[in-house]
PDB file of C-alpha atoms and ligand atoms in Angstrom:
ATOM      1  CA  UNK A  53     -41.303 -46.351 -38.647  1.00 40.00           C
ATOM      2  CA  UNK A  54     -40.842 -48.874 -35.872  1.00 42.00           C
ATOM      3  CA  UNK A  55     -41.106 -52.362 -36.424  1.00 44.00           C
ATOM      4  CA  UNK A  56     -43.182 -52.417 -32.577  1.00 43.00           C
ATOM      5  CA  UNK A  57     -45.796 -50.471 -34.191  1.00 45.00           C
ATOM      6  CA  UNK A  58     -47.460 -54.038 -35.524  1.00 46.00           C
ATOM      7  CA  UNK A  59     -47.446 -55.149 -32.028  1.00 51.00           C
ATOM      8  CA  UNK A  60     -49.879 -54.237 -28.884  1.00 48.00           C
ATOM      9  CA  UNK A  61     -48.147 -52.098 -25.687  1.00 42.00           C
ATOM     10  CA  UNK A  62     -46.976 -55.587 -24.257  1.00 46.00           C
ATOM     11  CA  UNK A  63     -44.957 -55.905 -27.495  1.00 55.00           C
ATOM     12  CA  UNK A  64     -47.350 -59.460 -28.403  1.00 73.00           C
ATOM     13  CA  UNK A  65     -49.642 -59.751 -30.854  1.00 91.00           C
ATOM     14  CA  UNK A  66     -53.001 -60.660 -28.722  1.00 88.00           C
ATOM     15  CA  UNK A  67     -55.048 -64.103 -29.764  1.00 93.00           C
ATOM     16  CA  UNK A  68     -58.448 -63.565 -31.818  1.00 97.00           C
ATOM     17  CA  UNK A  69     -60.881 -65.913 -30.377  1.00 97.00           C
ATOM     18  CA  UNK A  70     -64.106 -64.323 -30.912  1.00 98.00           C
ATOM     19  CA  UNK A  71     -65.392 -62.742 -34.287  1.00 98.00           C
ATOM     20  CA  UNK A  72     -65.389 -60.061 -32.718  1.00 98.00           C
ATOM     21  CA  UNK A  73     -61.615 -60.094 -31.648  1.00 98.00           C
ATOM     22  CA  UNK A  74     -61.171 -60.797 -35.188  1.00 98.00           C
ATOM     23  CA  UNK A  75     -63.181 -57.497 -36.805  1.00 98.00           C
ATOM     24  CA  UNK A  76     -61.261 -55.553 -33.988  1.00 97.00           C
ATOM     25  CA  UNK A  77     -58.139 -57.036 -35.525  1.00 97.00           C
ATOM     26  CA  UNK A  78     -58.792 -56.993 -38.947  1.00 98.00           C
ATOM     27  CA  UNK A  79     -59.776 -53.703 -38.668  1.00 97.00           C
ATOM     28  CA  UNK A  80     -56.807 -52.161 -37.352  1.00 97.00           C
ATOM     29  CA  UNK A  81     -54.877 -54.142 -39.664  1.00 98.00           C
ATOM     30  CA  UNK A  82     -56.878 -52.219 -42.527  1.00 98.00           C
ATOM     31  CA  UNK A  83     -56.505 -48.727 -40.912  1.00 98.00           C
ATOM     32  CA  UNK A  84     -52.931 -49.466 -41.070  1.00 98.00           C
ATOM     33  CA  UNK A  85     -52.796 -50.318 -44.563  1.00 98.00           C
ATOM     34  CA  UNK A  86     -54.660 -47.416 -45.423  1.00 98.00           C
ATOM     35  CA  UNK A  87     -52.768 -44.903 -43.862  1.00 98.00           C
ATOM     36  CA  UNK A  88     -49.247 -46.623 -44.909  1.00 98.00           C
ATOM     37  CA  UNK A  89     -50.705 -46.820 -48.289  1.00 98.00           C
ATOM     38  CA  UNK A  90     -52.202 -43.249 -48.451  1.00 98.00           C
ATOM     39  CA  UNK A  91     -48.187 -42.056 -47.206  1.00 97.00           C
ATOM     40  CA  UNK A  92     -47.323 -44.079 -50.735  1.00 98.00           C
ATOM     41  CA  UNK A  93     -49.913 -42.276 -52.654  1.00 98.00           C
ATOM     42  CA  UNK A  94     -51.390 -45.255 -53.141  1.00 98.00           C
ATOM     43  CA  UNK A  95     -54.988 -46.448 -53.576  1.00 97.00           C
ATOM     44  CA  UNK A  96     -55.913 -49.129 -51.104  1.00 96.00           C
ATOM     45  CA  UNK A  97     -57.925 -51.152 -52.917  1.00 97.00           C
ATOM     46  CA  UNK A  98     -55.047 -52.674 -55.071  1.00 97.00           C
ATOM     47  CA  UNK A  99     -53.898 -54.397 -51.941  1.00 98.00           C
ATOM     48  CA  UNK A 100     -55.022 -57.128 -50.777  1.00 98.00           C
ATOM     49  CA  UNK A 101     -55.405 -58.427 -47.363  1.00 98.00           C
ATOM     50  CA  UNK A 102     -54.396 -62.514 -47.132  1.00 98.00           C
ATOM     51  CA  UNK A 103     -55.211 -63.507 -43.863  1.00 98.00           C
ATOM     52  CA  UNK A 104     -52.733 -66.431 -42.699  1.00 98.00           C
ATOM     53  CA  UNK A 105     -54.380 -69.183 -40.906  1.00 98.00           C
ATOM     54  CA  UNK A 106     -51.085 -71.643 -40.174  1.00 97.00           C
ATOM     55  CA  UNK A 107     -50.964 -73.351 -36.742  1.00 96.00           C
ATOM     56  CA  UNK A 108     -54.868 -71.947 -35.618  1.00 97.00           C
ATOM     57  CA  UNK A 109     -57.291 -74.636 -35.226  1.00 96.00           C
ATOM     58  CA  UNK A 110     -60.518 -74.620 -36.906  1.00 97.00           C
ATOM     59  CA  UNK A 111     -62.662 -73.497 -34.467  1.00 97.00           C
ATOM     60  CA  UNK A 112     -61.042 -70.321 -34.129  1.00 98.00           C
ATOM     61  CA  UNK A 113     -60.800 -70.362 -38.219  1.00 98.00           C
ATOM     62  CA  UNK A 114     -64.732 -70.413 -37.768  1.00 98.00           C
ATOM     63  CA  UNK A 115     -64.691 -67.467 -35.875  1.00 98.00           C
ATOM     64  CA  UNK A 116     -62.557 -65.447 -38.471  1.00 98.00           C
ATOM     65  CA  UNK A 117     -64.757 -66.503 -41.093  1.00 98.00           C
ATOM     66  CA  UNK A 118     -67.461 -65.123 -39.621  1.00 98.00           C
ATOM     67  CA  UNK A 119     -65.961 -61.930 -39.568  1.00 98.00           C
ATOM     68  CA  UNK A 120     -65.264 -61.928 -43.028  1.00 97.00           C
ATOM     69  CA  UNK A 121     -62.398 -63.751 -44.158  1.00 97.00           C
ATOM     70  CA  UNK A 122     -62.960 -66.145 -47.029  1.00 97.00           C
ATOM     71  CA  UNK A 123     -59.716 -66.149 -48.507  1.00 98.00           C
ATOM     72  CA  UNK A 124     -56.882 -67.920 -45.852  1.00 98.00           C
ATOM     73  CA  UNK A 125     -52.919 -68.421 -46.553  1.00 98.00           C
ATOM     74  CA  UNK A 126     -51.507 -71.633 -44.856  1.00 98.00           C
ATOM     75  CA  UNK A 127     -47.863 -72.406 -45.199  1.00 96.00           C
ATOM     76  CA  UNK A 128     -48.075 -76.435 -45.341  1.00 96.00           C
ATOM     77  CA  UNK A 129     -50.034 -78.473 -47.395  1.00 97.00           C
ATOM     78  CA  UNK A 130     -50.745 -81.105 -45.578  1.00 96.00           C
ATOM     79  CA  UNK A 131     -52.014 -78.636 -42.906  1.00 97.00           C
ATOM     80  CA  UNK A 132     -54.290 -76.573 -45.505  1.00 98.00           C
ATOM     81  CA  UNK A 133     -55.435 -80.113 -47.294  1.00 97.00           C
ATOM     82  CA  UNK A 134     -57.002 -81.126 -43.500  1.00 97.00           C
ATOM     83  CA  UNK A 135     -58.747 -77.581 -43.070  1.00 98.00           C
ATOM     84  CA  UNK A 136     -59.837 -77.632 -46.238  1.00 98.00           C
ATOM     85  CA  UNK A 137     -61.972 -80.851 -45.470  1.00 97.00           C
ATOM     86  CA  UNK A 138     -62.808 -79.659 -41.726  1.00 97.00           C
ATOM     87  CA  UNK A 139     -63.945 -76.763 -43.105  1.00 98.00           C
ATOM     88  CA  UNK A 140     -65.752 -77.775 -46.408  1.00 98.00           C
ATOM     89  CA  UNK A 141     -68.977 -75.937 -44.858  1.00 98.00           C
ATOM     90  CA  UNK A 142     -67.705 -72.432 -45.312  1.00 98.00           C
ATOM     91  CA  UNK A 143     -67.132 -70.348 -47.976  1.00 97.00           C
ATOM     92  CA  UNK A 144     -62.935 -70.276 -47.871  1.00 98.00           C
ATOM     93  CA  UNK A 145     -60.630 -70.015 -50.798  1.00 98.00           C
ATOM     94  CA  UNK A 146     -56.922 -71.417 -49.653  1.00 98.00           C
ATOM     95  CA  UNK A 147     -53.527 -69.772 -50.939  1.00 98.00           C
ATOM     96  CA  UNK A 148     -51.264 -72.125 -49.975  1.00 98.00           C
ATOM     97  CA  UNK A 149     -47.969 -70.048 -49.700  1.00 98.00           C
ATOM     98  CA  UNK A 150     -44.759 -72.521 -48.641  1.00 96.00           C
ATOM     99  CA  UNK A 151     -42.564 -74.119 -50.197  1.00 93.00           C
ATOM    100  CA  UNK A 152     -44.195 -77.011 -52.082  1.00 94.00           C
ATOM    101  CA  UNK A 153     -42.532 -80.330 -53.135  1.00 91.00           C
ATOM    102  CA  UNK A 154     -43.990 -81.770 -56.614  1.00 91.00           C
ATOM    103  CA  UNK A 155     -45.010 -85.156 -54.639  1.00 93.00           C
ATOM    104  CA  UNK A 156     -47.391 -82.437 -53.191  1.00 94.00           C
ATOM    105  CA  UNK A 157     -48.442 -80.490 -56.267  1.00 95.00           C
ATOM    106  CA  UNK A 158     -51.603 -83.606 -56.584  1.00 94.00           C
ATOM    107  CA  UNK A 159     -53.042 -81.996 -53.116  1.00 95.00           C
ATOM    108  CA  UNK A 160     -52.479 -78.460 -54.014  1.00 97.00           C
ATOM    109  CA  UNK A 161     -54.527 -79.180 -57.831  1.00 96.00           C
ATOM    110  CA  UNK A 162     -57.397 -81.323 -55.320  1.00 96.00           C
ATOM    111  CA  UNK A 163     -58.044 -77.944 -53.095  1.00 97.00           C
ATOM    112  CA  UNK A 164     -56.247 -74.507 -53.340  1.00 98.00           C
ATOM    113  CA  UNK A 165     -57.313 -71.540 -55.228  1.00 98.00           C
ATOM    114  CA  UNK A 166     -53.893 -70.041 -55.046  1.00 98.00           C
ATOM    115  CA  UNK A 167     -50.207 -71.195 -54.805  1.00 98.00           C
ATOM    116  CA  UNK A 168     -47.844 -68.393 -54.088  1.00 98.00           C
ATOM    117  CA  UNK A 169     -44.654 -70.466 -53.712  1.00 98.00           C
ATOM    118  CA  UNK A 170     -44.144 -71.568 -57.038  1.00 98.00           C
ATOM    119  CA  UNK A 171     -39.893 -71.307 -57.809  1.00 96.00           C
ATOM    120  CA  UNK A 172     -39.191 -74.632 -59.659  1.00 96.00           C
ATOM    121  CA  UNK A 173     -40.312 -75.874 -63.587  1.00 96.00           C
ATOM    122  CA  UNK A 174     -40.670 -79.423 -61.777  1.00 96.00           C
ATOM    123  CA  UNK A 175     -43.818 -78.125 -59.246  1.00 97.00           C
ATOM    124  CA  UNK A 176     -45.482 -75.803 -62.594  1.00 98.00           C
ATOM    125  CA  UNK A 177     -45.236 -79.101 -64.459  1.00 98.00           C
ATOM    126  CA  UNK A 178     -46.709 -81.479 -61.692  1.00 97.00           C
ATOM    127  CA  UNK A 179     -48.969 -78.650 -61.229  1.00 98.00           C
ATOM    128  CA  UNK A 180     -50.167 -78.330 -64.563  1.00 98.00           C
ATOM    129  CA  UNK A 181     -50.686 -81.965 -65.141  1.00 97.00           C
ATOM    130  CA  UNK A 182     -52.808 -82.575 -62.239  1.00 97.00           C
ATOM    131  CA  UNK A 183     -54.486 -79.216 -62.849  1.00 98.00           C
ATOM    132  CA  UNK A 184     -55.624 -80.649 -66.188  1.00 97.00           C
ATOM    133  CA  UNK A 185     -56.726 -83.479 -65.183  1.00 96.00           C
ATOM    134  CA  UNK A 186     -58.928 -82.140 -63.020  1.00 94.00           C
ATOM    135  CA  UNK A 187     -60.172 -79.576 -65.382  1.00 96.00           C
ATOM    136  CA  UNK A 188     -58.967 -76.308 -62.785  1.00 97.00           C
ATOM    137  CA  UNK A 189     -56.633 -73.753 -62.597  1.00 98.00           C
ATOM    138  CA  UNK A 190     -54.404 -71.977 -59.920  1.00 98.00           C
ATOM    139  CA  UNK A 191     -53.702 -68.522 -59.520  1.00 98.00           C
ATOM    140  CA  UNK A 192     -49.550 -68.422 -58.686  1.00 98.00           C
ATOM    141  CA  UNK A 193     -46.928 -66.330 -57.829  1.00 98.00           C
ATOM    142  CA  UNK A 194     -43.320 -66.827 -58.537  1.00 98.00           C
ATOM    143  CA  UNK A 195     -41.299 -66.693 -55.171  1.00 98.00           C
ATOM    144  CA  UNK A 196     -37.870 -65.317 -55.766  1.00 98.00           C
ATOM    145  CA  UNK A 197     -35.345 -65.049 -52.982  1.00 96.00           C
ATOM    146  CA  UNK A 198     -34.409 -61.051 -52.327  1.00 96.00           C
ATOM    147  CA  UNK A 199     -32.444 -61.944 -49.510  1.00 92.00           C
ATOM    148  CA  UNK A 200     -29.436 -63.608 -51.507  1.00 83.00           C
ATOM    149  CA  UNK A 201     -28.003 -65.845 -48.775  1.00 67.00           C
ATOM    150  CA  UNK A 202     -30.183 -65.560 -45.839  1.00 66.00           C
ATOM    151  CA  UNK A 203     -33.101 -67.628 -47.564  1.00 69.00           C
ATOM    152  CA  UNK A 204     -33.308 -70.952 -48.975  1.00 73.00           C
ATOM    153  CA  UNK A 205     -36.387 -70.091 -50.399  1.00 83.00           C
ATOM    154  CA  UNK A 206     -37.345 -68.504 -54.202  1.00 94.00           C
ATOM    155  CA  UNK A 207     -35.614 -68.579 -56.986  1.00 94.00           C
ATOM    156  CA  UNK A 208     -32.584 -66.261 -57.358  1.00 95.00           C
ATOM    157  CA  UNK A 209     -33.586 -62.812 -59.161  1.00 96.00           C
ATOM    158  CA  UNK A 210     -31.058 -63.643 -62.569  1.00 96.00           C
ATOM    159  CA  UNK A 211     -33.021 -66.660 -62.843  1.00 96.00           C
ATOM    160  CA  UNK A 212     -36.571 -64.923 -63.291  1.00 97.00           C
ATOM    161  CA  UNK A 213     -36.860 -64.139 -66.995  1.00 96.00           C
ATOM    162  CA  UNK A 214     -35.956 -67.628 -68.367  1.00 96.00           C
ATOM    163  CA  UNK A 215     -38.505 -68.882 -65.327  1.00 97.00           C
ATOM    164  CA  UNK A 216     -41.402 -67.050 -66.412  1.00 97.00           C
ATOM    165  CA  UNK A 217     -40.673 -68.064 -70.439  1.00 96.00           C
ATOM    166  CA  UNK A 218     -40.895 -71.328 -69.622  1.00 97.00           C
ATOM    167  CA  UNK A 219     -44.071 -70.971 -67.395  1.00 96.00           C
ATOM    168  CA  UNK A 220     -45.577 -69.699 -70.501  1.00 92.00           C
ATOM    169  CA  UNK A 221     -46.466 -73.153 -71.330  1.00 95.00           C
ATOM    170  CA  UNK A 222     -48.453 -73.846 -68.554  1.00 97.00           C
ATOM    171  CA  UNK A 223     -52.201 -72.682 -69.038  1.00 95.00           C
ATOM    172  CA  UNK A 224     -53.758 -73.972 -65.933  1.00 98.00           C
ATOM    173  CA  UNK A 225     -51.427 -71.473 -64.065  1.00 98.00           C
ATOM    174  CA  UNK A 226     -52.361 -67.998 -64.044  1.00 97.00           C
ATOM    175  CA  UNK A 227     -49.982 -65.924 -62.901  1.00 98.00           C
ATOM    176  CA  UNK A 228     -50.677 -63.320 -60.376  1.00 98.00           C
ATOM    177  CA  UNK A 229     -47.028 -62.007 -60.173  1.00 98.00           C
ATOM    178  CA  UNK A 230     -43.949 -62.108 -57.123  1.00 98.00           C
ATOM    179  CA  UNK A 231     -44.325 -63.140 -54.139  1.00 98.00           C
ATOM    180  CA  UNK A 232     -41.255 -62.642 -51.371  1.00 97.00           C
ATOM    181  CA  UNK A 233     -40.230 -63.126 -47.830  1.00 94.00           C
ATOM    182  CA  UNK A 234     -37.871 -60.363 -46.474  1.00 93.00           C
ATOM    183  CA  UNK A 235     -34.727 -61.239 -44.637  1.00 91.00           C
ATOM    184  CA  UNK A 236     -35.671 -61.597 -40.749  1.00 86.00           C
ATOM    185  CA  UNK A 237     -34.554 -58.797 -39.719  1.00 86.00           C
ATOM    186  CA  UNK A 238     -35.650 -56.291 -37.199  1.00 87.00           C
ATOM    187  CA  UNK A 239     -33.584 -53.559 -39.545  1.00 91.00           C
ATOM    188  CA  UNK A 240     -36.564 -52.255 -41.524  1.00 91.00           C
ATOM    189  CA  UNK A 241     -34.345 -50.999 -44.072  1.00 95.00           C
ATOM    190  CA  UNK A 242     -32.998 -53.887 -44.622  1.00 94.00           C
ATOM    191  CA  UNK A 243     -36.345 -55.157 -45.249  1.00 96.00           C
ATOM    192  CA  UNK A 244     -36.930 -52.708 -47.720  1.00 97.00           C
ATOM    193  CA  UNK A 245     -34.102 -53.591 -49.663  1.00 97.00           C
ATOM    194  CA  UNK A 246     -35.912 -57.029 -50.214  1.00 96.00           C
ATOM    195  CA  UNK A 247     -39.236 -55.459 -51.108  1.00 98.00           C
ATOM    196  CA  UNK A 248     -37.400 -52.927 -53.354  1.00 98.00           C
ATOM    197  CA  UNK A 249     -35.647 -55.488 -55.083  1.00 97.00           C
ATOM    198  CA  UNK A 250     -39.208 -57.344 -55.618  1.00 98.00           C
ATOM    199  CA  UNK A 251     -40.429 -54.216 -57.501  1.00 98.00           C
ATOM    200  CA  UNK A 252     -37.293 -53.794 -59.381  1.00 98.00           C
ATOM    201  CA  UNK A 253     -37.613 -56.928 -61.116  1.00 98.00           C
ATOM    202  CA  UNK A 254     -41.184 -56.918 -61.629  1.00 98.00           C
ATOM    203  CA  UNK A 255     -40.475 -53.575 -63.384  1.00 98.00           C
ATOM    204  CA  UNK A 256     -38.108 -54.096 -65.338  1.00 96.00           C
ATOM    205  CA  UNK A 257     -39.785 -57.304 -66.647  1.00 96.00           C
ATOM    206  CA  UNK A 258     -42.595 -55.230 -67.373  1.00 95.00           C
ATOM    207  CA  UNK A 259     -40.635 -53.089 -69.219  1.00 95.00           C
ATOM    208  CA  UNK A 260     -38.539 -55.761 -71.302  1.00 93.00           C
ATOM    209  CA  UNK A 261     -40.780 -58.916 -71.535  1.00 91.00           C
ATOM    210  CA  UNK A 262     -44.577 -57.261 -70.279  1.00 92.00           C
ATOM    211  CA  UNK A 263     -46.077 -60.806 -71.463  1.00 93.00           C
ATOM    212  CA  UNK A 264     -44.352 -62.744 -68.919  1.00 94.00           C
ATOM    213  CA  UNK A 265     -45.515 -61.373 -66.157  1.00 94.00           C
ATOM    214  CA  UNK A 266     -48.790 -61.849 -65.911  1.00 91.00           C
ATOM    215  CA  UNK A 267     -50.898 -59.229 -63.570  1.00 94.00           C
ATOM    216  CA  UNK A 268     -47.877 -58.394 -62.223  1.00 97.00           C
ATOM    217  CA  UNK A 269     -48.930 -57.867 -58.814  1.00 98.00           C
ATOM    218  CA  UNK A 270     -46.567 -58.403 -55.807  1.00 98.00           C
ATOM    219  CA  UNK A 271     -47.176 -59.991 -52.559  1.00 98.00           C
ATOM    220  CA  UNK A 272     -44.582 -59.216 -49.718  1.00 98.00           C
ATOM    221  CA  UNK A 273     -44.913 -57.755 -46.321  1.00 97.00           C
ATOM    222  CA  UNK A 274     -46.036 -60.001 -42.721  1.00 97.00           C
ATOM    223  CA  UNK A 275     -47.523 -58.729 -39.857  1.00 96.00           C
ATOM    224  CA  UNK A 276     -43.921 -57.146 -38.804  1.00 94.00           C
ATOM    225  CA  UNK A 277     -43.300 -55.772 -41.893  1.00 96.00           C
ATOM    226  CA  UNK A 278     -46.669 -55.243 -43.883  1.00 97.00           C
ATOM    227  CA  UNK A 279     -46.776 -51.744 -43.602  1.00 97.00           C
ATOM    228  CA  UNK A 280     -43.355 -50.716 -45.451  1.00 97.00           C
ATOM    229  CA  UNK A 281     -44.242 -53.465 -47.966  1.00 98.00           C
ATOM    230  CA  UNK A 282     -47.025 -51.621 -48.654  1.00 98.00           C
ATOM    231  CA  UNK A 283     -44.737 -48.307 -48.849  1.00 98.00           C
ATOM    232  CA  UNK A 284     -42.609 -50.360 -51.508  1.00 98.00           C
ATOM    233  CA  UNK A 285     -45.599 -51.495 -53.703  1.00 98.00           C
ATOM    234  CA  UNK A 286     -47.156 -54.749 -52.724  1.00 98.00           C
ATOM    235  CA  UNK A 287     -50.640 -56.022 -54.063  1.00 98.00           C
ATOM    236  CA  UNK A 288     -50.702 -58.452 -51.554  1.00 98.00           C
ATOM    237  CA  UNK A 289     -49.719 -58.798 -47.333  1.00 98.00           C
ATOM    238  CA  UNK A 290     -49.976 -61.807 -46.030  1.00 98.00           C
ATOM    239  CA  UNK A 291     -50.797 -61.497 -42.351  1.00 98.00           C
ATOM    240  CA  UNK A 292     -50.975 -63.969 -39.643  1.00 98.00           C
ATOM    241  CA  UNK A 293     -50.027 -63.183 -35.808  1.00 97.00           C
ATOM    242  CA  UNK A 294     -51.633 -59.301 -36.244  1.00 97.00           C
ATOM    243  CA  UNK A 295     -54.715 -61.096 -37.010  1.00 98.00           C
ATOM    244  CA  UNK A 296     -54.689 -64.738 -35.343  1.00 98.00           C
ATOM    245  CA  UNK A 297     -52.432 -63.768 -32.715  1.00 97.00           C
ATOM    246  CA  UNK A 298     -48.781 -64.833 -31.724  1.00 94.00           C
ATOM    247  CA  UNK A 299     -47.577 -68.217 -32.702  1.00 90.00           C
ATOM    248  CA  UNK A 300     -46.081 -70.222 -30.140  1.00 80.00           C
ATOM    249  CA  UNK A 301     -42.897 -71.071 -32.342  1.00 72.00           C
ATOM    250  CA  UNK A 302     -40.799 -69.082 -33.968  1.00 66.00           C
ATOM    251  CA  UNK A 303     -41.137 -68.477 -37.696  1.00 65.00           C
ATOM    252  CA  UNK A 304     -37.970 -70.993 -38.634  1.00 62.00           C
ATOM    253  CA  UNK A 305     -40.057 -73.711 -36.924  1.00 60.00           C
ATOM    254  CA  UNK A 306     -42.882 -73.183 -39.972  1.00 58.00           C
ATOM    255  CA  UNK A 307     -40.578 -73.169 -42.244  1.00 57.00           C
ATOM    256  CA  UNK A 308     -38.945 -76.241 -42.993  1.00 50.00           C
ATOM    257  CA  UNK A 309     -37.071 -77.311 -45.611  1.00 49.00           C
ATOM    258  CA  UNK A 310     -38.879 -79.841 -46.748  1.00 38.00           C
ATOM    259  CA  UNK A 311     -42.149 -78.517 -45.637  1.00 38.00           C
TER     260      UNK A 311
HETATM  261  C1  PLP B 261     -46.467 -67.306 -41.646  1.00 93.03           C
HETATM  262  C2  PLP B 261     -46.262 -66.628 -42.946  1.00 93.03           C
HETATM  263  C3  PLP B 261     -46.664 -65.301 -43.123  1.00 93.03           C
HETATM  264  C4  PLP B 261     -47.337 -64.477 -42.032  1.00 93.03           C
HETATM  265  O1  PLP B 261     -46.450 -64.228 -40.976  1.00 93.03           O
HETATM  266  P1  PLP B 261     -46.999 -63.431 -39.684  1.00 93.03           P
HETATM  267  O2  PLP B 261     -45.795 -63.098 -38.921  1.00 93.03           O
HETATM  268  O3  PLP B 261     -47.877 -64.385 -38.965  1.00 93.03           O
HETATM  269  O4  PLP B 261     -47.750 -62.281 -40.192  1.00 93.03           O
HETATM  270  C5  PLP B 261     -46.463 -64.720 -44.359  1.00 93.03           C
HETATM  271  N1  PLP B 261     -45.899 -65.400 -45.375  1.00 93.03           N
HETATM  272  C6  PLP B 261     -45.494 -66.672 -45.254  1.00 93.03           C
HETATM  273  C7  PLP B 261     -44.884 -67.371 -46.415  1.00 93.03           C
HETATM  274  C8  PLP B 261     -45.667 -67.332 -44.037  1.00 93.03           C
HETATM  275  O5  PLP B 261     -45.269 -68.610 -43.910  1.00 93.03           O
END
């Protein structure tokens, strides 16, 4: 498969203003899941499609609401925190799914349903206290890095097992499963090697320690990519610029260290 097939025949993802631009969208995005996950033998309804708001301004969010999107995936807190209050109206759950810093985690227990970052004992802990405090609980993902040294981002794969015995002691965090972002890489099998090594070592956890890993869903695959994510197993794309349309900035820009 070509990676171009996510994109129009200019070869750019076109901007949803309208609900109507965003059904259109949305609903192309779906076809494509279905058919990529009908090539997998796969049922569609295990997957699940996470819209990701970051960088679109709440009007437009209003639109793509009203087309039916009530769960959103921003990348920065601080960013999801203020659309959370803009948009208090509506019915949206938030997944926040970047890199967090535990100075953060107080935000992320105020407002998100979802945290799909989670790599460090420091953020579950911060979590978990202000989760308690405020009498909720988050649905998470553990983000490990399949990309070895290309990412700065999840924890590395030999790390996993001791990770998810000590998230065991956490019960305001219920976790979903994996979460991972491929290397950048217009090589798609490259990319697959990521989202095979995802499913590898939710597998084989399953198979050794089946406690620890929750639901055991995974979420990997973007709007590039999505599609042989879904091939390779994932429960869960997250995708933006196929829905909201291209981002002015490259990805690197949204992805800050410190973010
Ligand atoms: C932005 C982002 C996505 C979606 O990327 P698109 O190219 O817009 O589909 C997915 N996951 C994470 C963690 C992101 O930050």
């Amino acid at each position: 498969m070509d990676v171009n097939e996510g994109l129009n025949h200019n070869g750019q993802y076109s901007t949803a203003t309208t609900a109507e631009d965003f059904r259109i969208n949305i609903a192309e995005v779906n076809r494509r899941i279905d058919s990529a996950a009908a090539r997998a033998g796969r049922d569609s309804t295990e997957i699940e499609l996470l819209p990701v708001s970051k960088t679109v301004p709440q009007e437009r969010i209003r639109e793509a609401v009203a087309a039916g999107c009530h769960k959103l995936g921003e990348n920065k807190v601080q960013e999801a925190f203020r659309k959370s209050d803009e948009l208090a109206d509506l019915d949206i759950n938030w997944a926040v799914i970047g890199h967090l810093q535990s100075n953060k985690a107080r935000d992320v227990a105020k407002f998100a349903s979802e945290f799909q970052a989670l790599d460090r004992l420091k953020v579950a802990a911060a979590l978990d206290r202000r989760l308690e405090a405020a009498g909720r609980s988050l649905d998470v993902y553990v983000q490990v890095n399949t990309s070895a040294e290309e990412s700065k981002f999840g924890m590395p794969p030999e790390e996993l097992l001791s990770f998810l015995r000590e998230l065991s002691q956490f019960p305001t965090l219920n976790l979903q499963g994996l979460m991972t972002l491929a290397v950048f890489s217009p090589d798609h099998d490259r990319v697959r090697t990521c989202f095979q090594r995802l499913r590898t070592l939710r597998d084989q956890a399953q198979e050794t320690d089946p406690e620890l890993i929750g639901a055991g869903k995974l979420s990997m695959g973007m709007s590039g990519d999505y599609e042989v994510a879904i091939e390779e197993g994932a429960n869960c794309v997250r995708v933006g610029q196929a829905i909201f349309g291209k981002r002015a900035l490259p990805d690197s820009h949204y992805w800050p260290e410190n973010g």
